[in-house]
mmCIF file of C-alpha atoms and ligand atoms in Angstrom:
data_model
loop_
_atom_site.group_PDB
_atom_site.id
_atom_site.type_symbol
_atom_site.label_atom_id
_atom_site.label_comp_id
_atom_site.label_asym_id
_atom_site.label_seq_id
_atom_site.Cartn_x
_atom_site.Cartn_y
_atom_site.Cartn_z
ATOM 1 C CA MET A 1 -47.634 29.824 77.740
ATOM 2 C CA SER A 2 -50.061 28.884 74.999
ATOM 3 C CA LEU A 3 -47.798 26.501 73.054
ATOM 4 C CA ASP A 4 -47.536 22.809 73.879
ATOM 5 C CA LEU A 5 -43.747 22.651 74.121
ATOM 6 C CA ASN A 6 -43.632 18.912 74.818
ATOM 7 C CA LYS A 7 -45.363 18.297 71.530
ATOM 8 C CA ILE A 8 -43.348 20.925 69.664
ATOM 9 C CA ARG A 9 -39.994 19.642 70.894
ATOM 10 C CA LYS A 10 -40.836 16.160 69.610
ATOM 11 C CA ASP A 11 -40.963 17.693 66.117
ATOM 12 C CA PHE A 12 -37.251 18.608 66.388
ATOM 13 C CA PRO A 13 -35.296 15.324 66.613
ATOM 14 C CA LEU A 14 -31.952 16.991 67.280
ATOM 15 C CA LEU A 15 -33.123 18.621 70.502
ATOM 16 C CA SER A 16 -33.668 15.410 72.427
ATOM 17 C CA GLN A 17 -30.067 14.187 72.473
ATOM 18 C CA ASP A 18 -27.408 14.197 75.142
ATOM 19 C CA ILE A 19 -24.093 16.004 74.727
ATOM 20 C CA TYR A 20 -21.256 14.877 77.028
ATOM 21 C CA LYS A 21 -23.918 12.732 78.748
ATOM 22 C CA LYS A 22 -25.947 15.852 79.565
ATOM 23 C CA PRO A 23 -29.213 16.896 77.935
ATOM 24 C CA LEU A 24 -28.500 19.311 75.088
ATOM 25 C CA VAL A 25 -29.549 22.897 75.759
ATOM 26 C CA TYR A 26 -29.463 24.564 72.364
ATOM 27 C CA LEU A 27 -29.303 28.359 72.743
ATOM 28 C CA ASP A 28 -27.549 29.247 69.476
ATOM 29 C CA ASN A 29 -30.622 29.875 67.352
ATOM 30 C CA GLY A 30 -29.327 33.227 66.131
ATOM 31 C CA ALA A 31 -26.571 31.361 64.307
ATOM 32 C CA THR A 32 -28.865 28.675 62.940
ATOM 33 C CA THR A 33 -32.134 27.060 63.953
ATOM 34 C CA GLN A 34 -32.953 23.365 64.209
ATOM 35 C CA LYS A 35 -35.244 21.704 61.689
ATOM 36 C CA PRO A 36 -38.588 20.050 62.395
ATOM 37 C CA GLN A 37 -39.191 16.539 61.077
ATOM 38 C CA GLN A 38 -41.751 18.035 58.671
ATOM 39 C CA VAL A 39 -38.949 19.971 56.904
ATOM 40 C CA ILE A 40 -36.629 16.958 56.876
ATOM 41 C CA ASP A 41 -39.462 14.826 55.450
ATOM 42 C CA ALA A 42 -40.217 17.379 52.727
ATOM 43 C CA GLU A 43 -36.572 17.267 51.618
ATOM 44 C CA LEU A 44 -36.499 13.473 51.801
ATOM 45 C CA GLU A 45 -39.625 13.240 49.670
ATOM 46 C CA MET A 46 -37.930 15.390 47.040
ATOM 47 C CA TYR A 47 -34.838 13.180 46.954
ATOM 48 C CA ASN A 48 -36.753 9.908 47.252
ATOM 49 C CA ALA A 49 -39.533 10.542 44.782
ATOM 50 C CA LEU A 50 -39.679 13.846 42.970
ATOM 51 C CA ASN A 51 -36.181 15.010 42.131
ATOM 52 C CA SER A 52 -35.439 16.370 38.696
ATOM 53 C CA ASN A 53 -34.096 19.695 37.473
ATOM 54 C CA ILE A 54 -36.736 22.430 37.381
ATOM 55 C CA HIS A 55 -38.194 24.589 34.605
ATOM 56 C CA ARG A 56 -36.457 22.986 31.645
ATOM 57 C CA GLY A 57 -38.012 19.550 31.446
ATOM 58 C CA VAL A 58 -41.081 18.222 29.694
ATOM 59 C CA HIS A 59 -41.197 15.028 31.746
ATOM 60 C CA TYR A 60 -43.239 14.149 34.824
ATOM 61 C CA LEU A 61 -40.526 14.476 37.486
ATOM 62 C CA SER A 62 -39.273 17.802 36.191
ATOM 63 C CA ASN A 63 -42.808 19.143 36.301
ATOM 64 C CA CYS A 64 -43.272 17.808 39.877
ATOM 65 C CA SER A 65 -40.077 19.519 41.040
ATOM 66 C CA THR A 66 -40.998 22.740 39.256
ATOM 67 C CA ASP A 67 -44.472 22.757 40.800
ATOM 68 C CA LYS A 68 -43.069 22.186 44.294
ATOM 69 C CA PHE A 69 -40.478 24.948 43.785
ATOM 70 C CA GLU A 70 -43.083 27.440 42.593
ATOM 71 C CA GLU A 71 -45.500 26.413 45.378
ATOM 72 C CA ALA A 72 -42.752 27.274 47.878
ATOM 73 C CA ARG A 73 -42.377 30.709 46.278
ATOM 74 C CA LYS A 74 -46.124 31.324 46.716
ATOM 75 C CA LYS A 75 -45.948 30.288 50.391
ATOM 76 C CA ILE A 76 -43.170 32.823 51.000
ATOM 77 C CA LYS A 77 -45.078 35.518 49.136
ATOM 78 C CA ASP A 78 -48.118 34.919 51.358
ATOM 79 C CA PHE A 79 -46.031 34.683 54.531
ATOM 80 C CA ILE A 80 -44.344 38.065 54.085
ATOM 81 C CA LYS A 81 -47.425 39.589 52.424
ATOM 82 C CA ALA A 82 -45.703 40.553 49.188
ATOM 83 C CA SER A 83 -47.843 41.639 46.244
ATOM 84 C CA SER A 84 -46.724 39.035 43.727
ATOM 85 C CA ASP A 85 -44.646 35.854 43.275
ATOM 86 C CA LYS A 86 -42.479 37.893 40.933
ATOM 87 C CA GLU A 87 -41.149 39.764 43.955
ATOM 88 C CA ILE A 88 -39.733 36.596 45.567
ATOM 89 C CA VAL A 89 -36.258 35.697 44.300
ATOM 90 C CA PHE A 90 -34.570 32.574 45.653
ATOM 91 C CA THR A 91 -30.920 33.031 46.616
ATOM 92 C CA ALA A 92 -28.409 31.100 48.718
ATOM 93 C CA GLY A 93 -29.162 33.224 51.800
ATOM 94 C CA THR A 94 -29.008 36.704 53.282
ATOM 95 C CA THR A 95 -25.403 37.275 52.249
ATOM 96 C CA ALA A 96 -26.127 36.296 48.650
ATOM 97 C CA SER A 97 -29.232 38.513 48.631
ATOM 98 C CA VAL A 98 -27.387 41.598 49.910
ATOM 99 C CA ASN A 99 -24.589 41.064 47.382
ATOM 100 C CA THR A 100 -27.172 40.772 44.603
ATOM 101 C CA ILE A 101 -28.850 44.033 45.576
ATOM 102 C CA ALA A 102 -25.560 45.855 46.140
ATOM 103 C CA PHE A 103 -24.490 44.899 42.629
ATOM 104 C CA SER A 104 -27.742 45.252 40.698
ATOM 105 C CA LEU A 105 -29.139 48.335 42.428
ATOM 106 C CA GLY A 106 -25.629 49.764 42.638
ATOM 107 C CA GLU A 107 -25.099 49.457 38.882
ATOM 108 C CA TYR A 108 -28.425 51.119 38.174
ATOM 109 C CA TRP A 109 -28.482 53.801 40.827
ATOM 110 C CA ILE A 110 -25.114 54.802 42.307
ATOM 111 C CA GLU A 111 -22.877 57.605 40.975
ATOM 112 C CA PRO A 112 -19.618 59.030 42.349
ATOM 113 C CA GLY A 113 -20.263 61.153 45.446
ATOM 114 C CA ASP A 114 -23.560 59.404 46.327
ATOM 115 C CA GLU A 115 -24.091 58.248 49.902
ATOM 116 C CA ILE A 116 -25.246 54.920 51.326
ATOM 117 C CA ILE A 117 -26.422 54.815 54.942
ATOM 118 C CA LEU A 118 -25.892 51.717 57.115
ATOM 119 C CA SER A 119 -25.987 51.371 60.885
ATOM 120 C CA GLU A 120 -23.334 50.649 63.464
ATOM 121 C CA MET A 121 -25.101 47.392 64.398
ATOM 122 C CA GLU A 122 -24.942 45.756 60.963
ATOM 123 C CA HIS A 123 -23.715 42.212 60.405
ATOM 124 C CA HIS A 124 -20.616 42.127 58.182
ATOM 125 C CA SER A 125 -22.882 40.759 55.419
ATOM 126 C CA ASN A 126 -24.659 44.092 55.342
ATOM 127 C CA ILE A 127 -21.450 46.142 55.426
ATOM 128 C CA VAL A 128 -18.869 44.585 53.134
ATOM 129 C CA PRO A 129 -20.996 44.346 49.924
ATOM 130 C CA TRP A 130 -21.806 48.080 50.277
ATOM 131 C CA GLN A 131 -18.152 48.931 50.882
ATOM 132 C CA MET A 132 -17.271 47.023 47.707
ATOM 133 C CA LEU A 133 -19.934 49.017 45.833
ATOM 134 C CA CYS A 134 -18.576 52.304 47.237
ATOM 135 C CA GLU A 135 -15.079 51.360 46.086
ATOM 136 C CA ARG A 136 -16.356 50.495 42.599
ATOM 137 C CA LYS A 137 -18.450 53.622 42.196
ATOM 138 C CA GLY A 138 -16.719 56.280 44.292
ATOM 139 C CA ALA A 139 -19.655 56.495 46.707
ATOM 140 C CA LYS A 140 -19.486 57.032 50.495
ATOM 141 C CA LEU A 141 -20.791 55.100 53.492
ATOM 142 C CA LYS A 142 -22.502 56.938 56.360
ATOM 143 C CA VAL A 143 -23.228 55.156 59.627
ATOM 144 C CA ILE A 144 -26.165 55.562 62.037
ATOM 145 C CA PRO A 145 -24.766 55.384 65.578
ATOM 146 C CA VAL A 146 -26.058 53.026 68.267
ATOM 147 C CA LEU A 147 -27.158 54.372 71.662
ATOM 148 C CA ASP A 148 -25.982 52.871 74.960
ATOM 149 C CA ASN A 149 -29.176 50.781 75.286
ATOM 150 C CA GLY A 150 -28.568 49.224 71.880
ATOM 151 C CA GLU A 151 -31.148 51.215 69.931
ATOM 152 C CA LEU A 152 -30.384 53.179 66.783
ATOM 153 C CA ASP A 153 -29.985 56.932 67.207
ATOM 154 C CA ILE A 154 -32.888 57.950 64.986
ATOM 155 C CA ASP A 155 -32.207 61.691 65.439
ATOM 156 C CA ALA A 156 -28.667 61.171 64.156
ATOM 157 C CA TYR A 157 -30.104 59.156 61.237
ATOM 158 C CA GLY A 158 -32.338 62.105 60.339
ATOM 159 C CA LYS A 159 -29.281 64.330 60.215
ATOM 160 C CA LEU A 160 -27.337 61.889 58.000
ATOM 161 C CA LEU A 161 -30.109 61.817 55.393
ATOM 162 C CA SER A 162 -29.610 64.272 52.547
ATOM 163 C CA ASP A 163 -30.187 64.647 48.838
ATOM 164 C CA LYS A 164 -26.988 62.640 48.378
ATOM 165 C CA THR A 165 -28.497 59.603 50.154
ATOM 166 C CA LYS A 166 -29.340 56.948 47.565
ATOM 167 C CA ILE A 167 -29.663 53.754 49.608
ATOM 168 C CA VAL A 168 -30.364 53.003 53.278
ATOM 169 C CA SER A 169 -29.610 49.428 54.319
ATOM 170 C CA VAL A 170 -30.263 48.419 57.917
ATOM 171 C CA THR A 171 -30.985 45.303 59.875
ATOM 172 C CA HIS A 172 -34.508 44.555 61.083
ATOM 173 C CA VAL A 173 -33.136 43.006 64.273
ATOM 174 C CA SER A 174 -29.592 43.126 65.663
ATOM 175 C CA ASN A 175 -28.109 39.634 65.786
ATOM 176 C CA THR A 176 -25.834 40.690 68.646
ATOM 177 C CA LEU A 177 -28.105 42.881 70.798
ATOM 178 C CA GLY A 178 -31.560 41.621 69.849
ATOM 179 C CA THR A 179 -32.834 45.184 69.256
ATOM 180 C CA ILE A 180 -35.830 45.422 66.911
ATOM 181 C CA ASN A 181 -35.368 48.515 64.762
ATOM 182 C CA PRO A 182 -38.251 50.804 63.713
ATOM 183 C CA ILE A 183 -37.927 49.792 60.067
ATOM 184 C CA ALA A 184 -41.194 51.371 58.867
ATOM 185 C CA LYS A 185 -40.086 54.739 60.236
ATOM 186 C CA ILE A 186 -36.558 54.308 58.849
ATOM 187 C CA THR A 187 -38.100 53.522 55.458
ATOM 188 C CA GLU A 188 -40.441 56.495 55.518
ATOM 189 C CA MET A 189 -37.573 58.853 56.380
ATOM 190 C CA ALA A 190 -35.406 57.427 53.569
ATOM 191 C CA HIS A 191 -38.238 57.648 51.045
ATOM 192 C CA SER A 192 -38.663 61.340 51.849
ATOM 193 C CA LYS A 193 -35.216 61.717 50.222
ATOM 194 C CA ASP A 194 -36.052 59.303 47.359
ATOM 195 C CA ALA A 195 -33.544 56.754 48.679
ATOM 196 C CA TYR A 196 -34.145 53.004 48.321
ATOM 197 C CA VAL A 197 -34.401 50.931 51.482
ATOM 198 C CA VAL A 198 -32.939 47.467 52.025
ATOM 199 C CA ILE A 199 -33.831 45.559 55.195
ATOM 200 C CA ASP A 200 -31.645 42.699 56.410
ATOM 201 C CA GLY A 201 -34.271 40.393 57.872
ATOM 202 C CA ALA A 202 -31.928 37.536 58.845
ATOM 203 C CA GLN A 203 -32.899 37.955 62.520
ATOM 204 C CA GLY A 204 -36.333 39.466 62.008
ATOM 205 C CA ILE A 205 -38.296 37.017 59.883
ATOM 206 C CA GLN A 206 -38.472 34.222 62.504
ATOM 207 C CA HIS A 207 -39.728 36.291 65.430
ATOM 208 C CA GLY A 208 -43.046 37.777 64.336
ATOM 209 C CA GLN A 209 -45.514 38.600 61.612
ATOM 210 C CA LEU A 210 -43.964 40.485 58.712
ATOM 211 C CA ASN A 211 -45.832 42.636 56.223
ATOM 212 C CA VAL A 212 -43.481 44.076 53.619
ATOM 213 C CA LYS A 213 -46.278 46.181 52.141
ATOM 214 C CA ASP A 214 -46.939 47.915 55.468
ATOM 215 C CA ILE A 215 -43.239 48.522 56.059
ATOM 216 C CA ASP A 216 -42.964 49.733 52.450
ATOM 217 C CA CYS A 217 -39.268 48.761 52.255
ATOM 218 C CA ASP A 218 -37.968 48.258 48.725
ATOM 219 C CA PHE A 219 -36.055 45.073 49.577
ATOM 220 C CA TYR A 220 -36.219 42.571 52.458
ATOM 221 C CA VAL A 221 -33.794 39.643 52.637
ATOM 222 C CA PHE A 222 -33.435 36.559 54.814
ATOM 223 C CA SER A 223 -31.880 33.086 55.120
ATOM 224 C CA GLY A 224 -33.824 29.829 55.305
ATOM 225 C CA HIS A 225 -31.570 28.238 57.903
ATOM 226 C CA LYS A 226 -32.504 30.837 60.519
ATOM 227 C CA ILE A 227 -36.190 30.083 60.102
ATOM 228 C CA PHE A 228 -36.166 26.287 60.668
ATOM 229 C CA ALA A 229 -35.461 25.572 56.971
ATOM 230 C CA PRO A 230 -32.368 24.055 55.322
ATOM 231 C CA THR A 231 -29.073 25.828 54.715
ATOM 232 C CA GLY A 232 -28.161 27.162 51.285
ATOM 233 C CA ILE A 233 -31.518 28.737 50.530
ATOM 234 C CA GLY A 234 -32.644 32.294 51.114
ATOM 235 C CA VAL A 235 -34.907 34.997 49.815
ATOM 236 C CA LEU A 236 -34.568 38.378 48.217
ATOM 237 C CA TYR A 237 -37.890 40.218 48.267
ATOM 238 C CA GLY A 238 -37.904 43.299 46.051
ATOM 239 C CA LYS A 239 -40.702 45.522 44.786
ATOM 240 C CA GLU A 240 -41.586 44.401 41.273
ATOM 241 C CA GLU A 241 -41.178 47.817 39.660
ATOM 242 C CA ILE A 242 -37.623 48.111 41.027
ATOM 243 C CA LEU A 243 -36.585 44.528 40.201
ATOM 244 C CA ASN A 244 -37.787 45.212 36.662
ATOM 245 C CA LYS A 245 -35.560 48.285 36.378
ATOM 246 C CA ILE A 246 -32.279 46.941 37.744
ATOM 247 C CA PRO A 247 -29.888 44.643 35.859
ATOM 248 C CA PRO A 248 -29.335 40.983 36.844
ATOM 249 C CA TYR A 249 -26.407 40.069 39.085
ATOM 250 C CA GLN A 250 -25.304 36.736 37.651
ATOM 251 C CA GLY A 251 -25.699 35.476 34.106
ATOM 252 C CA GLY A 252 -26.340 31.894 33.037
ATOM 253 C CA GLY A 253 -29.065 29.367 32.368
ATOM 254 C CA ASP A 254 -32.672 29.994 33.452
ATOM 255 C CA MET A 255 -32.284 33.806 33.626
ATOM 256 C CA ILE A 256 -32.450 34.427 29.871
ATOM 257 C CA ASP A 257 -35.148 34.863 27.296
ATOM 258 C CA THR A 258 -32.957 34.566 24.165
ATOM 259 C CA VAL A 259 -29.183 34.341 23.736
ATOM 260 C CA THR A 260 -27.172 35.210 20.649
ATOM 261 C CA PHE A 261 -23.516 36.204 20.516
ATOM 262 C CA GLU A 262 -24.661 39.724 19.656
ATOM 263 C CA LYS A 263 -27.201 40.202 22.439
ATOM 264 C CA THR A 264 -28.975 38.425 25.272
ATOM 265 C CA THR A 265 -32.431 39.313 26.538
ATOM 266 C CA TYR A 266 -33.415 38.398 30.064
ATOM 267 C CA ALA A 267 -36.227 36.276 31.446
ATOM 268 C CA GLU A 268 -39.130 37.881 33.257
ATOM 269 C CA LEU A 269 -39.203 38.215 37.044
ATOM 270 C CA PRO A 270 -38.215 36.553 39.264
ATOM 271 C CA PHE A 271 -36.143 34.297 36.963
ATOM 272 C CA LYS A 272 -33.976 37.200 35.771
ATOM 273 C CA PHE A 273 -32.266 36.970 39.178
ATOM 274 C CA GLU A 274 -32.083 33.163 39.407
ATOM 275 C CA ALA A 275 -29.174 32.190 37.152
ATOM 276 C CA GLY A 276 -28.237 28.508 37.057
ATOM 277 C CA THR A 277 -29.906 25.570 38.761
ATOM 278 C CA ALA A 278 -31.617 26.997 41.818
ATOM 279 C CA ASN A 279 -31.520 25.175 45.147
ATOM 280 C CA TYR A 280 -35.048 23.955 44.470
ATOM 281 C CA ILE A 281 -34.900 21.242 47.113
ATOM 282 C CA GLY A 282 -33.847 23.811 49.702
ATOM 283 C CA ALA A 283 -36.716 26.013 48.521
ATOM 284 C CA VAL A 284 -39.183 23.171 49.062
ATOM 285 C CA GLY A 285 -37.711 22.743 52.563
ATOM 286 C CA LEU A 286 -38.209 26.459 53.169
ATOM 287 C CA GLY A 287 -41.815 26.149 52.023
ATOM 288 C CA ALA A 288 -42.288 23.281 54.497
ATOM 289 C CA ALA A 289 -40.738 25.390 57.280
ATOM 290 C CA ILE A 290 -43.210 28.177 56.529
ATOM 291 C CA ASP A 291 -46.082 25.667 56.623
ATOM 292 C CA TYR A 292 -44.782 24.501 59.995
ATOM 293 C CA ILE A 293 -44.530 28.038 61.425
ATOM 294 C CA VAL A 294 -48.001 28.878 60.166
ATOM 295 C CA SER A 295 -49.385 25.697 61.748
ATOM 296 C CA VAL A 296 -47.809 26.576 65.132
ATOM 297 C CA GLY A 297 -48.839 30.239 64.734
ATOM 298 C CA ILE A 298 -46.336 33.050 64.344
ATOM 299 C CA GLU A 299 -48.152 35.199 66.935
ATOM 300 C CA ASP A 300 -47.956 32.361 69.492
ATOM 301 C CA ILE A 301 -44.278 31.905 68.642
ATOM 302 C CA ALA A 302 -43.661 35.610 69.299
ATOM 303 C CA GLU A 303 -45.590 35.426 72.577
ATOM 304 C CA GLN A 304 -43.692 32.360 73.794
ATOM 305 C CA GLU A 305 -40.343 33.960 72.938
ATOM 306 C CA LYS A 306 -41.311 37.190 74.710
ATOM 307 C CA GLU A 307 -42.152 35.269 77.871
ATOM 308 C CA LEU A 308 -38.851 33.404 77.644
ATOM 309 C CA LEU A 309 -36.903 36.646 77.102
ATOM 310 C CA GLU A 310 -38.483 38.240 80.179
ATOM 311 C CA TYR A 311 -37.794 35.181 82.304
ATOM 312 C CA ALA A 312 -34.199 34.843 81.091
ATOM 313 C CA THR A 313 -33.425 38.553 81.400
ATOM 314 C CA LYS A 314 -34.649 38.597 84.988
ATOM 315 C CA LYS A 315 -32.785 35.439 85.897
ATOM 316 C CA LEU A 316 -29.451 36.363 84.262
ATOM 317 C CA SER A 317 -29.615 39.942 85.618
ATOM 318 C CA SER A 318 -29.680 38.501 89.123
ATOM 319 C CA ILE A 319 -26.162 37.089 88.658
ATOM 320 C CA ASP A 320 -23.605 39.299 90.317
ATOM 321 C CA GLY A 321 -21.129 40.749 87.800
ATOM 322 C CA LEU A 322 -23.180 39.849 84.705
ATOM 323 C CA LYS A 323 -23.692 42.703 82.260
ATOM 324 C CA ILE A 324 -26.242 42.535 79.450
ATOM 325 C CA TYR A 325 -25.501 44.353 76.198
ATOM 326 C CA GLY A 326 -28.686 45.508 74.487
ATOM 327 C CA THR A 327 -31.347 46.620 76.948
ATOM 328 C CA SER A 328 -33.969 48.086 74.634
ATOM 329 C CA GLU A 329 -37.611 47.448 75.541
ATOM 330 C CA ASN A 330 -38.041 46.392 71.951
ATOM 331 C CA LYS A 331 -36.061 43.157 71.649
ATOM 332 C CA VAL A 332 -36.266 39.631 70.314
ATOM 333 C CA SER A 333 -35.260 36.671 72.470
ATOM 334 C CA THR A 334 -31.508 37.219 72.245
ATOM 335 C CA ILE A 335 -29.335 38.072 75.241
ATOM 336 C CA SER A 336 -25.694 39.125 74.867
ATOM 337 C CA PHE A 337 -23.712 39.365 78.052
ATOM 338 C CA LEU A 338 -20.323 39.203 79.769
ATOM 339 C CA LEU A 339 -19.340 37.979 83.201
ATOM 340 C CA ASP A 340 -17.064 40.449 84.923
ATOM 341 C CA GLY A 341 -13.406 39.470 84.487
ATOM 342 C CA ILE A 342 -14.168 36.259 82.548
ATOM 343 C CA HIS A 343 -13.447 36.010 78.819
ATOM 344 C CA HIS A 344 -16.485 35.168 76.673
ATOM 345 C CA LEU A 345 -14.630 32.237 75.125
ATOM 346 C CA ASP A 346 -13.941 30.696 78.553
ATOM 347 C CA THR A 347 -17.596 31.094 79.512
ATOM 348 C CA GLY A 348 -18.704 29.477 76.263
ATOM 349 C CA MET A 349 -16.301 26.560 76.650
ATOM 350 C CA ILE A 350 -17.415 25.732 80.173
ATOM 351 C CA LEU A 351 -21.068 25.991 79.193
ATOM 352 C CA ASP A 352 -20.367 23.629 76.299
ATOM 353 C CA LYS A 353 -19.045 20.992 78.671
ATOM 354 C CA LEU A 354 -22.358 21.270 80.505
ATOM 355 C CA GLY A 355 -24.227 20.564 77.289
ATOM 356 C CA ILE A 356 -25.217 24.202 76.746
ATOM 357 C CA ALA A 357 -24.634 25.638 73.265
ATOM 358 C CA VAL A 358 -24.182 29.420 73.138
ATOM 359 C CA ARG A 359 -22.199 31.589 70.730
ATOM 360 C CA THR A 360 -19.195 33.668 71.731
ATOM 361 C CA GLY A 361 -17.170 36.340 69.942
ATOM 362 C CA HIS A 362 -18.010 39.370 67.831
ATOM 363 C CA HIS A 363 -20.948 37.686 66.045
ATOM 364 C CA CYS A 364 -19.796 39.189 62.708
ATOM 365 C CA THR A 365 -20.506 42.678 64.062
ATOM 366 C CA GLN A 366 -17.005 43.983 64.798
ATOM 367 C CA PRO A 367 -17.913 47.694 64.502
ATOM 368 C CA LEU A 368 -20.671 47.131 67.072
ATOM 369 C CA THR A 369 -18.555 45.301 69.640
ATOM 370 C CA LYS A 370 -15.884 47.993 69.179
ATOM 371 C CA ARG A 371 -18.536 50.643 69.864
ATOM 372 C CA PHE A 372 -19.170 48.994 73.239
ATOM 373 C CA GLY A 373 -15.416 48.808 73.919
ATOM 374 C CA ILE A 374 -15.342 44.989 73.948
ATOM 375 C CA ASP A 375 -14.119 42.285 71.587
ATOM 376 C CA GLY A 376 -17.136 40.036 71.943
ATOM 377 C CA THR A 377 -19.904 38.697 74.139
ATOM 378 C CA VAL A 378 -21.579 35.449 75.090
ATOM 379 C CA ARG A 379 -24.857 35.262 73.186
ATOM 380 C CA ALA A 380 -27.811 33.113 74.190
ATOM 381 C CA SER A 381 -30.427 33.218 71.441
ATOM 382 C CA PHE A 382 -33.718 31.488 72.174
ATOM 383 C CA ALA A 383 -36.239 29.981 69.795
ATOM 384 C CA PHE A 384 -39.854 29.140 70.582
ATOM 385 C CA TYR A 385 -38.901 25.510 71.308
ATOM 386 C CA ASN A 386 -36.679 26.535 74.228
ATOM 387 C CA THR A 387 -38.008 26.130 77.754
ATOM 388 C CA LYS A 388 -37.723 27.903 81.094
ATOM 389 C CA GLU A 389 -35.901 24.803 82.388
ATOM 390 C CA GLU A 390 -33.243 25.469 79.751
ATOM 391 C CA VAL A 391 -32.934 29.058 80.965
ATOM 392 C CA ASP A 392 -32.455 27.622 84.462
ATOM 393 C CA ALA A 393 -29.728 25.326 83.117
ATOM 394 C CA LEU A 394 -27.963 28.355 81.605
ATOM 395 C CA TYR A 395 -28.251 30.200 84.912
ATOM 396 C CA ASP A 396 -26.806 27.248 86.868
ATOM 397 C CA GLY A 397 -24.060 26.886 84.253
ATOM 398 C CA LEU A 398 -23.068 30.525 84.624
ATOM 399 C CA LEU A 399 -22.850 30.139 88.415
ATOM 400 C CA LYS A 400 -20.529 27.196 87.798
ATOM 401 C CA VAL A 401 -18.374 29.322 85.439
ATOM 402 C CA LYS A 402 -18.120 31.994 88.129
ATOM 403 C CA GLU A 403 -17.180 29.399 90.721
ATOM 404 C CA LEU A 404 -14.449 27.935 88.470
ATOM 405 C CA PHE A 405 -12.959 31.326 87.664
ATOM 406 C CA GLY A 406 -13.457 32.340 91.249
HETATM 407 N N1 PLP B 1 -27.426 39.468 58.737
HETATM 408 C C1 PLP B 1 -27.653 39.154 60.012
HETATM 409 C C2 PLP B 1 -28.326 40.154 60.918
HETATM 410 C C3 PLP B 1 -27.280 37.902 60.491
HETATM 411 O O1 PLP B 1 -27.493 37.579 61.764
HETATM 412 C C4 PLP B 1 -26.663 36.992 59.607
HETATM 413 C C5 PLP B 1 -26.191 35.674 60.094
HETATM 414 O O2 PLP B 1 -25.941 35.486 61.252
HETATM 415 C C6 PLP B 1 -26.463 37.367 58.281
HETATM 416 C C7 PLP B 1 -26.860 38.620 57.884
HETATM 417 C C8 PLP B 1 -25.830 36.431 57.292
HETATM 418 O O3 PLP B 1 -26.657 35.342 57.071
HETATM 419 P P1 PLP B 1 -26.143 34.108 56.151
HETATM 420 O O4 PLP B 1 -24.817 33.708 56.707
HETATM 421 O O5 PLP B 1 -27.211 33.085 56.336
HETATM 422 O O6 PLP B 1 -26.058 34.623 54.757
#
């Protein structure tokens, strides 16, 4: 392991506490990640010294806040290797980003009878906005099936694509199974039919180097809180030429050029999509989180998580009656499982009493859990600050659950 975990864990104050007089083992990083002191300090500095509304002021503080906000945008642009700051739109998170695209691209591009392709492993956030669009426009949803190992059936996807396909929207990484999807290939196949591609990066952005230009997707969206940044801030990356063509989602201050009662003209990118006072303090926190990740090294983070996944998979697989859902070779450090005859909620509640935080239930992917004939799983999702000792604690906890349910 190349990372100094003792040092890293000291950066995350929340991790070093006891829960029910037991050391906290936080394995719910898929739901939200913890924040390093550097991110907390960046937010505090904004509130303590620099806060003022952005873009509209002529005074010192407003200019400081604006500069910090725009610096954060540049950091994100560099981190995901976008071509321009204009392609980085701040939103409230993944859900807000998908809704924005479903509305704006939908208004521009979707006609009755058109088809939108999703996958069976999508989070509800990447299903419901498209369903709403289909209802508005008389379009149809098509769904890429998931194979038994938790990978997408790419042959079936090829057969779903047709001249009617206008948008393909799939997740980079399954939040429930951990599967990493071949998004460059999915994009290339969609582009051969002139369809636009949206990638839900909520579970992809934090686990490895991203290059949106190499993937060539038209949109990539993610939430700050899943990448060690504050809640309430997220990103919508879109190719500049497409963002220029599609209408804004919300109207209000900051997104206009001129307003009269006869006609309004819109601001240039990315402001056209940032109506109202943006969460500029959250954006600064997100910028600080990116600085932090870059300083640790995203490749080292990926390596550490891979090692942890291998260790945890081996260890949990050795438990009699434990079944893992999602066994692709190509996975992030997320393990969904069930203990034979024991409800996921019961497992989660016992683990909680041992100080171990995991998630239970359908993980906002009801079509996926239905596909596996279950109503939910226990999900342990590891971040780079988790340790092998914490995997051991999970293992011991699961033996205890088995003993109790006998
Ligand atoms: N997409 C995926 C794959 C997710 O895992 C999540 C959250 O768990 C979301 C979308 C929604 O993210 P948010 O609630 O931050 O908008």
